[in-house]
Tab-separated table of N, CA and C and ligand atoms in Angstrom:
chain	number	residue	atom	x	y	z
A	1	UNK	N	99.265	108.406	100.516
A	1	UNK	CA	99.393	106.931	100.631
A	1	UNK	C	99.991	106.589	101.995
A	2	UNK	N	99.568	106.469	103.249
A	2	UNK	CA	99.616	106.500	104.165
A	2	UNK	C	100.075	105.100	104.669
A	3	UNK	N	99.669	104.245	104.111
A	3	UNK	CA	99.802	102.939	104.586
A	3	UNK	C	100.845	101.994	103.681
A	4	UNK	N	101.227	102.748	102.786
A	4	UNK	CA	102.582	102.446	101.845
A	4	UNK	C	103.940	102.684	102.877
A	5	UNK	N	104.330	101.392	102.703
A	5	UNK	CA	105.882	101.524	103.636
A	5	UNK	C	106.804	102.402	103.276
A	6	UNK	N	106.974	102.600	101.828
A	6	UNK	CA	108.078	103.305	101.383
A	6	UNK	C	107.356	105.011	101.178
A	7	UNK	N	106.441	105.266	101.001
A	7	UNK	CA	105.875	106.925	101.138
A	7	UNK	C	106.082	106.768	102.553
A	8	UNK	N	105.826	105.987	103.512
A	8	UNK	CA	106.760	106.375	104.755
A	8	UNK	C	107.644	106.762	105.040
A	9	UNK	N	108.369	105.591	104.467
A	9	UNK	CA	110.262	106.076	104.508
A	9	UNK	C	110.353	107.531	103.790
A	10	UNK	N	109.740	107.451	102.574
A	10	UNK	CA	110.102	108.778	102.025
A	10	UNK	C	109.863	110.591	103.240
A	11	UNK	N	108.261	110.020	103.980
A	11	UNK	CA	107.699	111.258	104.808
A	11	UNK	C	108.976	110.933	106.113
A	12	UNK	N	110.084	110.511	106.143
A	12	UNK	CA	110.596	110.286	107.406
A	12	UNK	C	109.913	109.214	108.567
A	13	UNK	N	108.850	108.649	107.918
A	13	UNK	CA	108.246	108.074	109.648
A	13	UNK	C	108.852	106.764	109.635
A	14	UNK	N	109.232	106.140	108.819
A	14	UNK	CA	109.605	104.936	108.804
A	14	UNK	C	111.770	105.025	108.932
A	15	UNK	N	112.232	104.730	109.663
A	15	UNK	CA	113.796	104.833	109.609
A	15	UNK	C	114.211	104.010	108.155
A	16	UNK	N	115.035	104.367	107.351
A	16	UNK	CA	116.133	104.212	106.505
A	16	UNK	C	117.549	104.415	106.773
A	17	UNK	N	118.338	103.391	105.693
A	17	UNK	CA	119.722	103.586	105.504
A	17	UNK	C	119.938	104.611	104.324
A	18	UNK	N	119.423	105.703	104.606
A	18	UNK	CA	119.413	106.645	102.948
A	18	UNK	C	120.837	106.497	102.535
A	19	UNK	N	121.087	106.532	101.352
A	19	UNK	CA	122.500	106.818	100.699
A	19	UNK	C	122.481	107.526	99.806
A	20	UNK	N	121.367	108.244	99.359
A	20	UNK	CA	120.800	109.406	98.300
A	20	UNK	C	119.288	109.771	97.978
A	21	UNK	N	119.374	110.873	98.216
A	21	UNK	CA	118.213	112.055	97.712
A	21	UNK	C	118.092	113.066	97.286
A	22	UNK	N	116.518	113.569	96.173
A	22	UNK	CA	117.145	114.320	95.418
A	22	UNK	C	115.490	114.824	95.536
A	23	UNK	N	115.161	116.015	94.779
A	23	UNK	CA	113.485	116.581	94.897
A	23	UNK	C	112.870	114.912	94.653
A	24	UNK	N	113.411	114.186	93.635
A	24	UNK	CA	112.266	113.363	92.906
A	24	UNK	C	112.109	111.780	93.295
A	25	UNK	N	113.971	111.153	93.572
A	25	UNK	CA	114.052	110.005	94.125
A	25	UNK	C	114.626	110.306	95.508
A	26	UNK	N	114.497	108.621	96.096
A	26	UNK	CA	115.375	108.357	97.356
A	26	UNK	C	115.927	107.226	97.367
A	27	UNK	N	117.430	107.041	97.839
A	27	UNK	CA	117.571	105.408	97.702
A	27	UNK	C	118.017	105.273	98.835
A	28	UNK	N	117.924	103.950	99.160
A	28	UNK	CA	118.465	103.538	100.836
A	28	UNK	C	118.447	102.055	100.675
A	29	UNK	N	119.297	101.188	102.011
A	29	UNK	CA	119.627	99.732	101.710
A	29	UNK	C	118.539	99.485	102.190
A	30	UNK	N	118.197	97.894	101.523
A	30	UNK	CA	117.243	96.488	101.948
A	30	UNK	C	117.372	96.327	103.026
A	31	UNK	N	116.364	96.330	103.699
A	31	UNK	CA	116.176	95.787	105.088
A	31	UNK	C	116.926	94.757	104.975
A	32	UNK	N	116.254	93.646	104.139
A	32	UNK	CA	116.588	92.147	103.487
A	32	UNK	C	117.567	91.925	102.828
A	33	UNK	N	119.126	92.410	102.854
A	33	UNK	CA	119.580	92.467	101.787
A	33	UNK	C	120.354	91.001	101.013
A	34	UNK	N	120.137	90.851	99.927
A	34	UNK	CA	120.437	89.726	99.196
A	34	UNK	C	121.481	89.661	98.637
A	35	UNK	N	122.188	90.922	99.067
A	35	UNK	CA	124.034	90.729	98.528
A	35	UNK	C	124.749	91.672	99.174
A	36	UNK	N	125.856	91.031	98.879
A	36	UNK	CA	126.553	93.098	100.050
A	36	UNK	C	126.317	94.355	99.677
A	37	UNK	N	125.605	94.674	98.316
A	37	UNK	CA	125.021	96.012	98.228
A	37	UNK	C	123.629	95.415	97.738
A	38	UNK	N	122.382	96.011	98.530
A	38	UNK	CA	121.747	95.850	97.661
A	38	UNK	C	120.784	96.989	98.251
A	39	UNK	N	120.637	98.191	97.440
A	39	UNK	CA	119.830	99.280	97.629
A	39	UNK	C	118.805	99.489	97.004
A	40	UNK	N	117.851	99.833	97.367
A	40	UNK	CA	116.853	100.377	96.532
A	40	UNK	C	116.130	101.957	96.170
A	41	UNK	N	116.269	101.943	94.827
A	41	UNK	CA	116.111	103.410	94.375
A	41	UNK	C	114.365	104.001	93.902
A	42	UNK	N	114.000	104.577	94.370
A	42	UNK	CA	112.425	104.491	94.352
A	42	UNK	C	112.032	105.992	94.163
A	43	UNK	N	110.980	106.314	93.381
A	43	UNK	CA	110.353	107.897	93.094
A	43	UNK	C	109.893	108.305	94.434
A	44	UNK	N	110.121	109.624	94.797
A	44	UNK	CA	109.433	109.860	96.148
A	44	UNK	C	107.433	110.247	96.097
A	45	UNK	N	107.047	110.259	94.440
A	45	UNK	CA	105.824	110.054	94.365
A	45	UNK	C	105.488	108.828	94.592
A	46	UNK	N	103.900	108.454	95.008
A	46	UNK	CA	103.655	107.032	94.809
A	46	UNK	C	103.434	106.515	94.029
A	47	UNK	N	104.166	105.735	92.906
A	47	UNK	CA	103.736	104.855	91.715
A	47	UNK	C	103.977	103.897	91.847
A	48	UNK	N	102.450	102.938	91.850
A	48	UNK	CA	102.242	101.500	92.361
A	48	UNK	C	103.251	100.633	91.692
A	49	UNK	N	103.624	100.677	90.611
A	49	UNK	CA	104.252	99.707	89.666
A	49	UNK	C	104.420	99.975	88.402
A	50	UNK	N	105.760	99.669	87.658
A	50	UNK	CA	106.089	99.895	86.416
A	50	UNK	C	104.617	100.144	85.552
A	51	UNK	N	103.561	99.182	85.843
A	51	UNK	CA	102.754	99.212	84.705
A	51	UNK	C	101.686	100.610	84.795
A	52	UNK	N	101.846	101.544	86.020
A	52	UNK	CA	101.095	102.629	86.322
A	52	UNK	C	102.033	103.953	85.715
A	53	UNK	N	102.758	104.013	85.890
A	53	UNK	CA	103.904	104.902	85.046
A	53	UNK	C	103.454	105.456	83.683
A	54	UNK	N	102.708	106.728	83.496
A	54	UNK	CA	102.697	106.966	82.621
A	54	UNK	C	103.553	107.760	81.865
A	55	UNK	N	103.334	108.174	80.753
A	55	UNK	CA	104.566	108.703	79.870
A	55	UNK	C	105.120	110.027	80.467
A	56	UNK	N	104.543	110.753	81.048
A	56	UNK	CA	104.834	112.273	81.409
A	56	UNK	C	106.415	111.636	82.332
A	57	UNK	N	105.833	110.495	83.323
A	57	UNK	CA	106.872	110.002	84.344
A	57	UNK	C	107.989	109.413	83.591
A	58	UNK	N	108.182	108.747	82.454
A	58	UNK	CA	108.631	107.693	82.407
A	58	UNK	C	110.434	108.077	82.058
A	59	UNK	N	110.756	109.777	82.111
A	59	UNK	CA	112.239	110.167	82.366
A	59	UNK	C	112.270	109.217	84.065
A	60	UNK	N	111.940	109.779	84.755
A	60	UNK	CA	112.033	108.994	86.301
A	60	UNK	C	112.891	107.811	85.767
A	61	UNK	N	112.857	107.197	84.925
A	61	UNK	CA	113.434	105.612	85.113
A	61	UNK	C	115.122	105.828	84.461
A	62	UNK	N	114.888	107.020	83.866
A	62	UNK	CA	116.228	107.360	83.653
A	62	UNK	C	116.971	107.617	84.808
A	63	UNK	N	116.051	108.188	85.523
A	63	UNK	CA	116.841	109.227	86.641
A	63	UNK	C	117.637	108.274	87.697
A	64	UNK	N	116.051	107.187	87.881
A	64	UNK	CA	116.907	106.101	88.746
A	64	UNK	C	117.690	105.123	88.291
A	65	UNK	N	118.452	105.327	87.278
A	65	UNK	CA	119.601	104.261	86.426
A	65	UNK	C	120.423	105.049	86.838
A	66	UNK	N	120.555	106.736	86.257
A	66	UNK	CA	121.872	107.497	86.547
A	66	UNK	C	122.242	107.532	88.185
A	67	UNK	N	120.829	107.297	88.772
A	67	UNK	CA	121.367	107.636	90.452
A	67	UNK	C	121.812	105.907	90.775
A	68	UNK	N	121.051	104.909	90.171
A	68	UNK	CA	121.985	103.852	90.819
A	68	UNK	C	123.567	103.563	89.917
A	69	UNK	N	123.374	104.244	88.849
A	69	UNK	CA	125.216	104.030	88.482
A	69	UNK	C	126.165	104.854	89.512
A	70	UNK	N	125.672	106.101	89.808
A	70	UNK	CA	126.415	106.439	90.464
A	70	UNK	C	126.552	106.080	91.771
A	71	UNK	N	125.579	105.082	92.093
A	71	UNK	CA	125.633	104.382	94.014
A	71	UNK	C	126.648	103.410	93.530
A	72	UNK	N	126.357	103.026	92.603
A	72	UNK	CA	127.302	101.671	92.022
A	72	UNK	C	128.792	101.787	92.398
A	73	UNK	N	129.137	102.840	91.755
A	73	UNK	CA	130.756	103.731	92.206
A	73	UNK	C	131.012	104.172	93.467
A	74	UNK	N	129.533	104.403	94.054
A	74	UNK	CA	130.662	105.066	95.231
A	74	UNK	C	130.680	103.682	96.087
A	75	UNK	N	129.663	102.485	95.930
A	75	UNK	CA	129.565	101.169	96.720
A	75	UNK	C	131.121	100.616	96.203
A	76	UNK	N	132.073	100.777	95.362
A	76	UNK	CA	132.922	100.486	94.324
A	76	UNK	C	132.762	98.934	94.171
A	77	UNK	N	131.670	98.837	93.465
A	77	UNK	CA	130.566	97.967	92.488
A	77	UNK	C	130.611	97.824	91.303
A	78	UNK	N	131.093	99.123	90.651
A	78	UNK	CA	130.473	99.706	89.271
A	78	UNK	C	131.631	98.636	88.233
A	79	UNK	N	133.278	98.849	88.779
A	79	UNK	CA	133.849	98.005	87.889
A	79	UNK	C	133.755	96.035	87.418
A	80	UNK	N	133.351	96.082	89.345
A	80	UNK	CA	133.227	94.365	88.783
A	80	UNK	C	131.534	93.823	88.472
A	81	UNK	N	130.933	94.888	88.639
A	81	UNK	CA	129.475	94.572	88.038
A	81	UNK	C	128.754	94.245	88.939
A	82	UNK	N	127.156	94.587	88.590
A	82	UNK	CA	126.151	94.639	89.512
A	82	UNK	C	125.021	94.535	88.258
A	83	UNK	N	123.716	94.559	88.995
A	83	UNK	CA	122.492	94.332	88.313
A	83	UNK	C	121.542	95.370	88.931
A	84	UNK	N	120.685	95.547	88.129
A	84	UNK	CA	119.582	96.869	88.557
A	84	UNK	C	118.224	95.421	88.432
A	85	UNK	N	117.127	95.614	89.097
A	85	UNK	CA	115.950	95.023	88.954
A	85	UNK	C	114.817	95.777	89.191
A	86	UNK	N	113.554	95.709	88.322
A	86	UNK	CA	112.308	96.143	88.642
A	86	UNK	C	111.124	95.327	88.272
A	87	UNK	N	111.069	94.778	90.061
A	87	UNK	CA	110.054	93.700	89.814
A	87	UNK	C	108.250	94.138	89.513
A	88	UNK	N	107.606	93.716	88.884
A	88	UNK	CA	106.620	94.471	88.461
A	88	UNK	C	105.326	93.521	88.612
A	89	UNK	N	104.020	94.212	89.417
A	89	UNK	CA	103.134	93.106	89.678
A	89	UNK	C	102.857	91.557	89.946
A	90	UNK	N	102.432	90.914	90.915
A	90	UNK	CA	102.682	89.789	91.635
A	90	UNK	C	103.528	88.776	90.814
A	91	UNK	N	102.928	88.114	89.841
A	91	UNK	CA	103.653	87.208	88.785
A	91	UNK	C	105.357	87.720	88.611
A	92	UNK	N	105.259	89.192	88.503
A	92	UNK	CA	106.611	89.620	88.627
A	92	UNK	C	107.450	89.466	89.893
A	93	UNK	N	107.020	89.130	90.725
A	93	UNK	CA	107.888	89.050	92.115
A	93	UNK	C	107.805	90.498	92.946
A	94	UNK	N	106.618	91.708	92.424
A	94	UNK	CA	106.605	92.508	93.360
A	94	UNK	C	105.944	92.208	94.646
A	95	UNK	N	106.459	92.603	95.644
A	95	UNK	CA	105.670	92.747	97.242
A	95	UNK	C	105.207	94.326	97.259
A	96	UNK	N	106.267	95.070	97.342
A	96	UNK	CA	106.002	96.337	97.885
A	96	UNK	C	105.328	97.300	97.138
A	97	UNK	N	103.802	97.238	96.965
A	97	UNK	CA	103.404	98.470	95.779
A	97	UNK	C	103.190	99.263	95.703
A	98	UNK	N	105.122	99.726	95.554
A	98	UNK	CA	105.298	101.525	95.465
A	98	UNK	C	106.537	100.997	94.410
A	99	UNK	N	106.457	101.718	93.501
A	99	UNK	CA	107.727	101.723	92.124
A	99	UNK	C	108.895	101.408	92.726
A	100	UNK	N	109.905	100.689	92.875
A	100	UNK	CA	111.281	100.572	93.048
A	100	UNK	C	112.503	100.036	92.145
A	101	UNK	N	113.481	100.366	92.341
A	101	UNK	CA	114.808	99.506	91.754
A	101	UNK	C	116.015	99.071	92.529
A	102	UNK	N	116.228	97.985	92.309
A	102	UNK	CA	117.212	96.441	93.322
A	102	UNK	C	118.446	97.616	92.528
A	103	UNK	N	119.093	97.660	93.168
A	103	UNK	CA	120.613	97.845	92.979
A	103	UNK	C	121.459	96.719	93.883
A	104	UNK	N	121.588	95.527	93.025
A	104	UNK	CA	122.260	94.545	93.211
A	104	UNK	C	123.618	93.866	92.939
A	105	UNK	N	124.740	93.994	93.679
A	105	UNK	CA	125.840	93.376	93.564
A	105	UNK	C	127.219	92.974	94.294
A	106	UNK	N	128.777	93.396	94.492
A	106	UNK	CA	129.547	92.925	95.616
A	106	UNK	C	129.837	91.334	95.894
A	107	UNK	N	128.891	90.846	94.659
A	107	UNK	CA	129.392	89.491	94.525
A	107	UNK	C	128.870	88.885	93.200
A	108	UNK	N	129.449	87.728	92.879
A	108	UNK	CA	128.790	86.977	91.659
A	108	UNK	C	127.180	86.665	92.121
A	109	UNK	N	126.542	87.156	91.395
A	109	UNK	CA	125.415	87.213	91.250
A	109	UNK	C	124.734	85.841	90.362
A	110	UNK	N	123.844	85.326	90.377
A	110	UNK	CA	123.101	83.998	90.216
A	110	UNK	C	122.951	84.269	88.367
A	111	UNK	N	123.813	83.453	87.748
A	111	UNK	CA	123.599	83.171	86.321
A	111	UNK	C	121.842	83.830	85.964
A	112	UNK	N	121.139	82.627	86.164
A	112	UNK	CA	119.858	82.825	85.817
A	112	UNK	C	119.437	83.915	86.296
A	113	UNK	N	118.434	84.724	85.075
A	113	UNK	CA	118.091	86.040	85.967
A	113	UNK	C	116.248	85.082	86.297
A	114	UNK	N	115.797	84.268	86.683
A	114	UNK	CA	114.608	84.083	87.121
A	114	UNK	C	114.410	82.062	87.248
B	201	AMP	P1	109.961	93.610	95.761
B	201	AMP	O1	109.842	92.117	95.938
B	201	AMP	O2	110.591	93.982	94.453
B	201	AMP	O3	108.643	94.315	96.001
B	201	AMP	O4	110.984	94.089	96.866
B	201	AMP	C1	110.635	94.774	98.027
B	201	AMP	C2	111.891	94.954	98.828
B	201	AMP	O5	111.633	95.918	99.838
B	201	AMP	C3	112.373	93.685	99.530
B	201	AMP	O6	113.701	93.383	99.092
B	201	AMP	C4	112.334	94.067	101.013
B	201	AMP	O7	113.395	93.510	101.770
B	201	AMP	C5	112.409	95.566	100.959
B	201	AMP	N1	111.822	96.282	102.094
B	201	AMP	C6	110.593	96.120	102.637
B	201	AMP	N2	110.401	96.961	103.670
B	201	AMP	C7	111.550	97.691	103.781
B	201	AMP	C8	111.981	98.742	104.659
B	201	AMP	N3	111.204	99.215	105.635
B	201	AMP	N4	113.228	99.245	104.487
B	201	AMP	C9	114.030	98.778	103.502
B	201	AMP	N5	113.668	97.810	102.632
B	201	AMP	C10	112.448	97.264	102.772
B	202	ZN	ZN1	104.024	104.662	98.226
């Protein structure tokens, strides 16, 4: 997937703020970021979107909860709270279609989630 921004970032060609990697994920901050932490945790395979994920994958979503709790702590996030997001196909608010998760927080965050 060559022309996917984030299989970039993942092959090195694209620069990141990595803050964790592992054989399977990578997470690194928002270009854009929408709060004082806001990272995103993504499979280093390409999976277009939650709704392509099939079952063999679907530990992965574990994996990237345990890796953003633990960004959560070391951002020291974790006690006053944060939000995880996975926006999923256009109607959902995805842009980027490669699988990701918002690790969002460092401040009061917007009541409404939409
Ligand atoms: P989404 O709307 O869920 O698809 O979110 C895509 C996110 O990717 C946005 O928050 C962008 O700011 C972020 N993004 C796009 N390109 C990059 C990049 N090269 N490095 C870091 N974050 C990026
Ligand atoms: Zn990709």
């Amino acid at each position: 997937m060559t022309d996917c921004v984030f299989c970039q970032i993942v092959a090195g060609k694209i620069p990141s703020e990595t803050r964790y990697q592992d054989e399977d994920v990578i997470a690194f901050r928002d270009i854009n970021p929408l709060a004082p932490t806001h990272i995103l945790i993504i499979p280093k395979k390409h999976i277009p979107s939650l709704t392509h994920l099939t079952d063999a994958e679907a530990s992965l979503i574990g994996h990237m909860v345990r890796v953003a709790n633990q960004l959560a702590k070391d951002e020291g996030i974790a006690e006053g709270g944060y939000r995880l997001v996975i926006n999923s196909g256009e109607q959902g608010g995805q842009i980027v279609p490669h699988l990701h998760m918002h690790l969002l927080g460092g401040r009061r965050l917007a009541d409404r989630l939409c």
